[in-house]
Amino acid sequence: MIPTGFLDSRLKGFPTDHPALAIAEAGLQGWELLRGDLMLPMAVLKASALAHNLRWMADFCRERGLDLAPHGKTTMSPELWQRQIESGAWAISLATVFQASVAARHGVRRVLIPNQVLQWAELDALVNLQDEVPGWWVSFLVDSPQQVMQIEAWAQARQWTGRWPVLLEMGIPGQRTGCRDSGQALDLARRIHASHCLRLVGVECYEGPLASCDHDKDRAGVRELMDRVEAVARGVVAEQLCDLTEADGGALILSAGGSAIFDLVAERLLPDLGVPVRGVLRSGCYLTHDHSRYQRYLCCVGERLNLRETLRPAMEVLACVQSCPEPGLALLTMGKRDVGQDMGLPVPLWLADGRGGSPRTTPGHWHIDALNDQHAYLRFDPQAPGHEHPQVGQTVASGISHPCTTFDKWRWMPVVDDRYRVVAAITTWF
């Protein structure tokens, strides 16, 4: 197992004159972001929102009898994976064998890889991990006979006598991987069942591309997808094509779930098939949520479920006003190397004087319209009252859209309380 390790001045945002310290000691340094104790830009996680989101999703799954295998690729953070497991997660999902190896070596004992595994180097790595981490369980996806043949050729060449537990993937026409129709999927299930190195343990899909924030359209799309998933699962059960062991948990796995319309697939993950079924939701972005893309989607989830509150944004990126070179423009010390922009630009949230003063909400006319590598272009109304103009040296906090591509810009993040005092820290392993 890899030790959690230390923080030091090689990490962006860590004080360059501070000695290395164990991650567990980060909350004992007395650092305060509002006082300017850490260099900006700095991505932070809000402790109160993390705790709320962990409880919210755990309750959501428990009330529906589902298990959670959150997609750990969102954060790639062992400290956050551990918190998810402590909150009841059944497994952690990872997108690649490399990511799965990071999880295994940080103590995650059950991993789903909702992706195809077929490269010989990948399969060699999984065997090595099983030898290195006794009791480690991993399952991945299969969606074609060609993939099965690749794995069988590897097993024969390596004289490997085990059998990988796999999930059959159902896909969406025009989108990414997965069988396109039920007949194709059942033929593949039979092929897996006949393989000497694979065991079929369930059926999987990913509904994310269907999300549109149009309730009727989303319901119809998910209904069609999950009808196909259920039809294949019924065929698998009828033909006794699954081969479950005690390590698999003794139940047919049905798994789905991104972070946008997970409530709709959750309704269909425990069909009555006449055999035990484990419904596994794989949402990942729920933990930190965001201030834009997923906020819109969760508003729709709240409307469908008649909820007064759903998830809370937990991630912010703090930057300094570096320059105000012309009327209506300020440059922030935050750019593409610090914050994701693939699904929306950062959203200004609050400003403070950077010397210990309390934050206040940014004026409504402030917005960020572009990023360079190291700069954000903050636009504002030059005709607004002077106190609504950004000032050089101020701290500006921004919300983000799509947490995945902000996490991968940082190797550590402070966890802060609601007064932006550092109470803990996390690391990432991208």
XYZ file of C-alpha atoms in Angstrom:
430
model
C 0.000 0.000 0.000
C 1.256 3.480 -0.862
C 1.506 5.762 2.174
C -0.511 8.946 1.935
C 2.778 10.834 2.058
C 3.745 14.438 2.500
C 3.084 17.892 1.136
C 6.011 20.096 0.212
C 7.115 23.100 -1.839
C 7.184 21.121 -5.091
C 3.371 21.378 -5.109
C 1.650 24.398 -6.601
C 0.231 26.644 -3.902
C 2.224 25.140 -1.042
C 4.349 27.760 0.778
C 7.828 27.678 -0.761
C 9.540 28.345 2.575
C 7.550 25.816 4.599
C 9.077 22.455 5.538
C 7.417 19.318 4.225
C 4.579 18.020 6.350
C 2.323 15.001 6.497
C -1.068 15.507 4.906
C -2.704 14.842 8.262
C -0.898 17.891 9.641
C -2.178 20.358 7.019
C -5.113 21.393 9.175
C -2.816 22.205 12.103
C -0.833 24.995 10.411
C -3.312 27.795 11.082
C -3.494 28.770 7.410
C -6.303 31.148 6.456
C -7.072 31.835 2.799
C -8.852 35.124 3.510
C -5.723 36.374 5.251
C -3.531 35.530 2.280
C -1.526 32.763 3.951
C -1.268 30.675 0.761
C -0.251 31.820 -2.706
C -3.032 32.139 -5.247
C -4.374 30.636 -7.391
C -5.524 27.871 -5.065
C -8.272 25.322 -5.558
C -10.055 24.538 -2.290
C -12.734 22.139 -1.098
C -15.355 23.259 1.400
C -15.670 20.801 4.266
C -19.332 21.503 4.982
C -20.393 20.882 1.370
C -18.361 17.661 1.148
C -20.019 16.333 4.296
C -23.474 17.295 3.022
C -22.940 15.642 -0.370
C -21.598 12.427 1.164
C -24.693 12.170 3.376
C -27.075 13.128 0.586
C -25.888 10.473 -1.863
C -25.608 7.797 0.824
C -29.210 8.514 1.814
C -30.326 8.531 -1.834
C -28.886 5.055 -2.413
C -29.984 3.590 0.913
C -33.591 4.708 0.414
C -33.658 2.877 -2.936
C -31.792 -0.240 -1.870
C -28.869 0.538 -4.175
C -25.129 0.258 -3.762
C -22.776 3.086 -4.679
C -19.522 2.651 -6.599
C -18.644 6.318 -7.168
C -16.477 7.125 -10.149
C -13.118 7.813 -8.553
C -11.625 9.223 -11.766
C -13.404 12.485 -10.921
C -11.044 13.223 -8.040
C -8.258 10.609 -8.232
C -7.882 11.365 -4.538
C -7.221 8.525 -2.060
C -8.360 10.725 0.835
C -11.708 11.389 -0.841
C -12.113 7.733 -1.881
C -11.637 6.770 1.754
C -14.343 9.196 2.823
C -16.703 7.730 0.228
C -15.990 4.199 1.448
C -16.523 5.278 5.060
C -19.879 6.714 3.944
C -20.941 3.310 2.641
C -19.607 3.014 -0.919
C -19.596 -0.641 -2.022
C -16.735 -0.122 -4.484
C -14.838 2.624 -6.300
C -15.114 2.907 -10.080
C -12.033 3.824 -12.116
C -11.710 4.398 -15.855
C -8.339 2.744 -16.536
C -6.071 0.031 -15.221
C -3.577 2.695 -14.154
C -6.262 4.391 -12.055
C -7.305 1.018 -10.641
C -3.685 0.377 -9.623
C -3.567 3.674 -7.726
C -6.747 2.711 -5.894
C -5.533 -0.799 -5.070
C -2.261 0.520 -3.667
C -4.143 3.016 -1.502
C -6.311 0.390 0.142
C -9.392 0.221 -2.118
C -10.311 -3.448 -2.091
C -13.169 -3.523 -4.643
C -12.866 -1.788 -8.026
C -15.134 -1.509 -11.042
C -13.557 -0.449 -14.333
C -16.533 0.704 -16.448
C -14.409 0.524 -19.561
C -13.024 -2.147 -21.878
C -9.782 -3.843 -20.827
C -7.968 -5.789 -23.553
C -4.338 -4.655 -23.897
C -1.910 -7.338 -22.831
C 0.014 -4.852 -20.685
C -3.252 -3.955 -18.910
C -4.083 -7.592 -18.215
C -0.536 -8.262 -17.009
C -0.913 -5.300 -14.630
C -4.185 -6.637 -13.221
C -2.599 -10.023 -12.529
C 0.313 -8.322 -10.775
C -2.083 -6.260 -8.670
C -4.017 -9.343 -7.596
C -0.737 -10.921 -6.497
C 0.377 -7.731 -4.767
C -2.927 -7.008 -2.975
C -4.482 -10.218 -1.592
C -8.260 -10.181 -1.677
C -8.422 -7.420 -4.293
C -11.474 -7.687 -6.569
C -11.762 -6.041 -9.974
C -14.312 -6.262 -12.763
C -14.321 -4.586 -16.177
C -16.546 -4.281 -19.257
C -16.838 -6.389 -22.393
C -18.704 -5.257 -25.512
C -17.448 -7.356 -28.432
C -16.323 -10.868 -29.429
C -13.092 -9.308 -30.667
C -12.288 -8.133 -27.146
C -12.987 -11.622 -25.819
C -10.577 -13.088 -28.372
C -7.880 -10.581 -27.404
C -8.192 -11.593 -23.756
C -8.214 -15.307 -24.588
C -5.080 -14.937 -26.705
C -3.358 -13.189 -23.817
C -4.439 -15.884 -21.329
C -3.152 -18.656 -23.609
C 0.168 -16.910 -24.193
C 0.637 -16.231 -20.479
C -0.701 -19.676 -19.466
C -3.043 -17.844 -17.113
C -5.720 -20.094 -15.667
C -7.943 -17.605 -13.864
C -11.234 -16.065 -14.996
C -11.937 -12.324 -14.944
C -15.375 -11.262 -13.658
C -16.828 -8.969 -16.340
C -19.919 -6.896 -17.011
C -21.564 -6.857 -20.415
C -21.954 -3.268 -21.600
C -25.058 -1.923 -23.338
C -24.390 1.209 -25.379
C -26.276 4.059 -27.022
C -26.303 4.395 -30.837
C -23.976 7.143 -31.992
C -22.252 7.369 -28.621
C -19.341 5.553 -27.102
C -18.722 1.855 -26.330
C -21.306 -0.864 -25.680
C -23.535 -3.326 -27.547
C -26.124 -1.529 -29.659
C -28.984 -4.045 -29.492
C -30.234 -6.832 -27.257
C -29.639 -9.637 -29.748
C -26.001 -8.653 -30.180
C -25.621 -8.434 -26.403
C -27.099 -11.879 -25.746
C -24.849 -13.431 -28.380
C -21.904 -11.833 -26.600
C -23.155 -13.096 -23.229
C -23.118 -16.629 -24.619
C -19.612 -16.090 -25.952
C -18.407 -14.852 -22.549
C -20.058 -17.816 -20.829
C -18.154 -20.190 -23.128
C -14.809 -18.471 -22.499
C -12.170 -20.182 -20.373
C -10.924 -16.890 -18.922
C -14.049 -14.760 -18.333
C -17.054 -14.947 -16.027
C -20.183 -12.870 -16.678
C -21.333 -11.201 -13.439
C -23.683 -8.493 -14.664
C -24.888 -5.919 -17.181
C -23.833 -2.256 -17.354
C -24.667 0.965 -19.179
C -23.867 4.682 -19.069
C -26.794 7.035 -19.596
C -24.880 10.327 -19.427
C -25.111 11.264 -23.145
C -28.915 11.292 -22.847
C -29.024 14.161 -20.329
C -30.719 17.287 -21.701
C -32.632 18.924 -18.808
C -35.818 18.161 -20.767
C -37.767 15.921 -18.387
C -39.834 14.132 -21.031
C -36.879 13.605 -23.344
C -34.643 12.371 -20.531
C -37.274 9.957 -19.229
C -37.921 8.548 -22.707
C -34.228 8.089 -23.453
C -33.507 6.376 -20.149
C -36.604 4.189 -20.495
C -35.449 2.896 -23.876
C -31.908 2.251 -22.649
C -32.950 0.533 -19.441
C -35.556 -1.561 -21.294
C -32.678 -2.980 -23.343
C -30.547 -3.503 -20.234
C -33.376 -5.343 -18.492
C -34.154 -7.462 -21.566
C -30.535 -8.602 -21.745
C -30.424 -9.276 -18.010
C -33.564 -11.413 -18.293
C -32.033 -13.336 -21.167
C -28.825 -13.882 -19.216
C -30.793 -15.236 -16.256
C -33.056 -17.413 -18.412
C -30.065 -19.040 -20.122
C -28.035 -19.204 -16.900
C -25.133 -17.354 -18.490
C -23.871 -15.734 -15.279
C -21.176 -17.365 -13.205
C -21.127 -15.726 -9.787
C -18.818 -16.464 -6.878
C -18.794 -15.429 -3.260
C -16.251 -12.726 -4.114
C -18.778 -11.111 -6.477
C -21.286 -10.776 -3.660
C -23.609 -13.517 -4.879
C -25.919 -11.264 -6.895
C -26.245 -10.259 -10.538
C -24.840 -6.747 -10.900
C -26.829 -4.115 -12.789
C -24.879 -0.889 -12.950
C -25.414 2.574 -14.427
C -25.059 6.163 -13.415
C -23.348 9.354 -14.354
C -23.896 12.519 -12.360
C -26.680 14.185 -14.347
C -29.770 11.922 -14.595
C -28.819 9.218 -12.115
C -32.251 9.472 -10.498
C -33.884 8.067 -13.646
C -31.620 5.008 -14.000
C -31.867 4.426 -10.238
C -35.538 3.546 -10.752
C -34.560 0.615 -12.986
C -31.557 -0.977 -11.278
C -33.452 -3.505 -9.152
C -35.848 -5.340 -11.504
C -37.460 -8.584 -10.387
C -35.445 -11.164 -12.305
C -36.094 -14.115 -10.048
C -32.501 -14.027 -8.773
C -30.673 -11.714 -6.352
C -29.765 -8.401 -8.021
C -27.284 -5.775 -6.863
C -28.079 -2.361 -8.309
C -24.910 -0.253 -8.455
C -24.911 3.481 -9.119
C -21.607 4.998 -10.287
C -22.084 8.775 -10.004
C -18.783 10.568 -9.396
C -19.195 14.339 -9.615
C -21.768 14.352 -6.800
C -19.032 14.628 -4.181
C -17.918 18.137 -5.093
C -20.730 19.056 -7.497
C -20.197 22.393 -9.300
C -21.607 25.868 -9.889
C -22.692 25.431 -13.502
C -23.205 22.272 -15.554
C -24.147 19.837 -12.812
C -25.969 22.507 -10.866
C -28.395 22.753 -13.804
C -28.791 18.984 -13.943
C -29.379 18.691 -10.193
C -32.063 21.366 -10.368
C -33.831 18.997 -12.769
C -33.266 16.049 -10.413
C -34.775 18.130 -7.611
C -37.811 18.970 -9.740
C -38.410 15.327 -10.641
C -38.093 14.174 -7.031
C -39.797 17.199 -5.423
C -36.720 17.963 -3.312
C -36.078 21.236 -1.532
C -32.318 20.656 -1.572
C -29.946 18.431 -3.503
C -26.155 18.776 -3.694
C -23.950 21.720 -2.759
C -20.933 23.002 -4.708
C -17.801 22.128 -2.744
C -14.989 23.318 -5.021
C -13.821 26.883 -5.578
C -10.706 28.339 -7.164
C -9.324 31.452 -5.476
C -7.257 33.946 -7.466
C -5.787 37.415 -7.012
C -6.685 40.492 -9.048
C -3.352 41.042 -10.773
C -4.064 43.999 -13.032
C -6.852 46.341 -14.129
C -5.291 47.563 -17.375
C -8.345 49.225 -18.942
C -11.943 50.144 -18.076
C -14.104 47.057 -17.721
C -11.260 44.524 -17.586
C -9.361 42.901 -14.737
C -6.869 40.043 -15.006
C -6.919 37.274 -12.382
C -4.010 34.982 -11.529
C -5.914 31.889 -12.673
C -5.819 30.210 -16.071
C -6.184 27.001 -18.044
C -3.497 25.358 -15.926
C -5.545 25.956 -12.779
C -9.214 25.496 -13.693
C -11.176 23.446 -16.228
C -13.039 25.108 -19.069
C -14.223 22.164 -21.184
C -17.850 22.490 -20.041
C -18.021 26.141 -19.069
C -15.889 29.013 -17.838
C -15.428 29.800 -14.127
C -18.155 31.840 -12.421
C -17.136 34.670 -10.029
C -18.674 34.069 -6.586
C -17.171 36.396 -4.000
C -14.375 38.877 -3.389
C -12.354 39.874 -0.335
C -9.542 42.293 0.395
C -6.950 39.517 0.785
C -5.869 40.835 4.202
C -8.367 39.089 6.463
C -11.561 40.932 5.562
C -14.841 39.091 5.147
C -15.914 38.019 1.661
C -18.828 39.639 -0.139
C -20.748 38.491 -3.189
C -19.399 39.688 -6.501
C -21.534 42.219 -8.412
C -23.910 40.686 -10.955
C -22.188 42.336 -13.899
C -18.875 40.538 -13.240
C -18.138 37.600 -15.513
C -15.157 35.695 -16.878
C -15.153 35.416 -20.667
C -11.741 33.918 -21.454
C -8.739 32.081 -20.032
C -5.080 32.049 -21.033
C -2.589 29.605 -19.558
C -2.150 31.722 -16.404
C -4.795 34.465 -16.630
C -8.567 34.847 -16.419
C -10.264 37.801 -18.137
C -12.744 39.259 -15.669
C -15.153 41.683 -17.344
C -17.198 44.244 -15.434
C -19.318 47.309 -16.144
C -16.992 50.341 -16.102
C -20.016 52.594 -15.526
C -20.928 50.794 -12.271
C -20.187 52.532 -8.945
C -16.522 52.459 -7.985
C -17.006 50.079 -5.074
C -18.211 47.480 -7.601
C -14.938 47.631 -9.560
C -12.283 44.981 -8.871
C -9.121 46.310 -7.223
C -5.558 45.080 -7.620
C -4.692 42.753 -4.749
C -8.238 41.575 -4.025
C -9.060 37.895 -3.743
C -11.743 36.616 -6.115
C -13.233 33.144 -5.706
C -14.825 31.398 -8.682
C -17.059 28.400 -8.993
C -16.266 25.774 -11.613
C -18.093 23.626 -14.142
C -17.298 19.900 -14.436
C -15.026 19.086 -11.470
C -13.074 16.353 -13.308
C -11.026 18.828 -15.328
C -10.215 21.084 -12.411
C -9.092 18.265 -10.116
C -6.479 17.183 -12.634
C -4.809 20.612 -12.494
C -3.799 20.126 -8.851
C -1.690 17.639 -6.877
C -3.132 18.788 -3.567
C -6.032 20.898 -2.339
C -6.723 22.391 1.077
C -10.042 21.534 2.689
C -11.454 24.669 4.322
C -14.203 25.521 6.772
C -16.819 28.157 5.997
C -14.381 30.902 7.075
C -11.752 29.574 4.658
C -9.464 28.290 7.366
C -7.561 25.178 6.292
C -8.788 22.193 8.297
C -7.386 19.321 6.189
C -5.929 18.521 2.761
C -6.271 15.976 -0.026
C -3.883 14.757 -2.715
C -4.570 13.690 -6.302
C -2.849 10.977 -8.355
C -3.486 11.686 -12.032
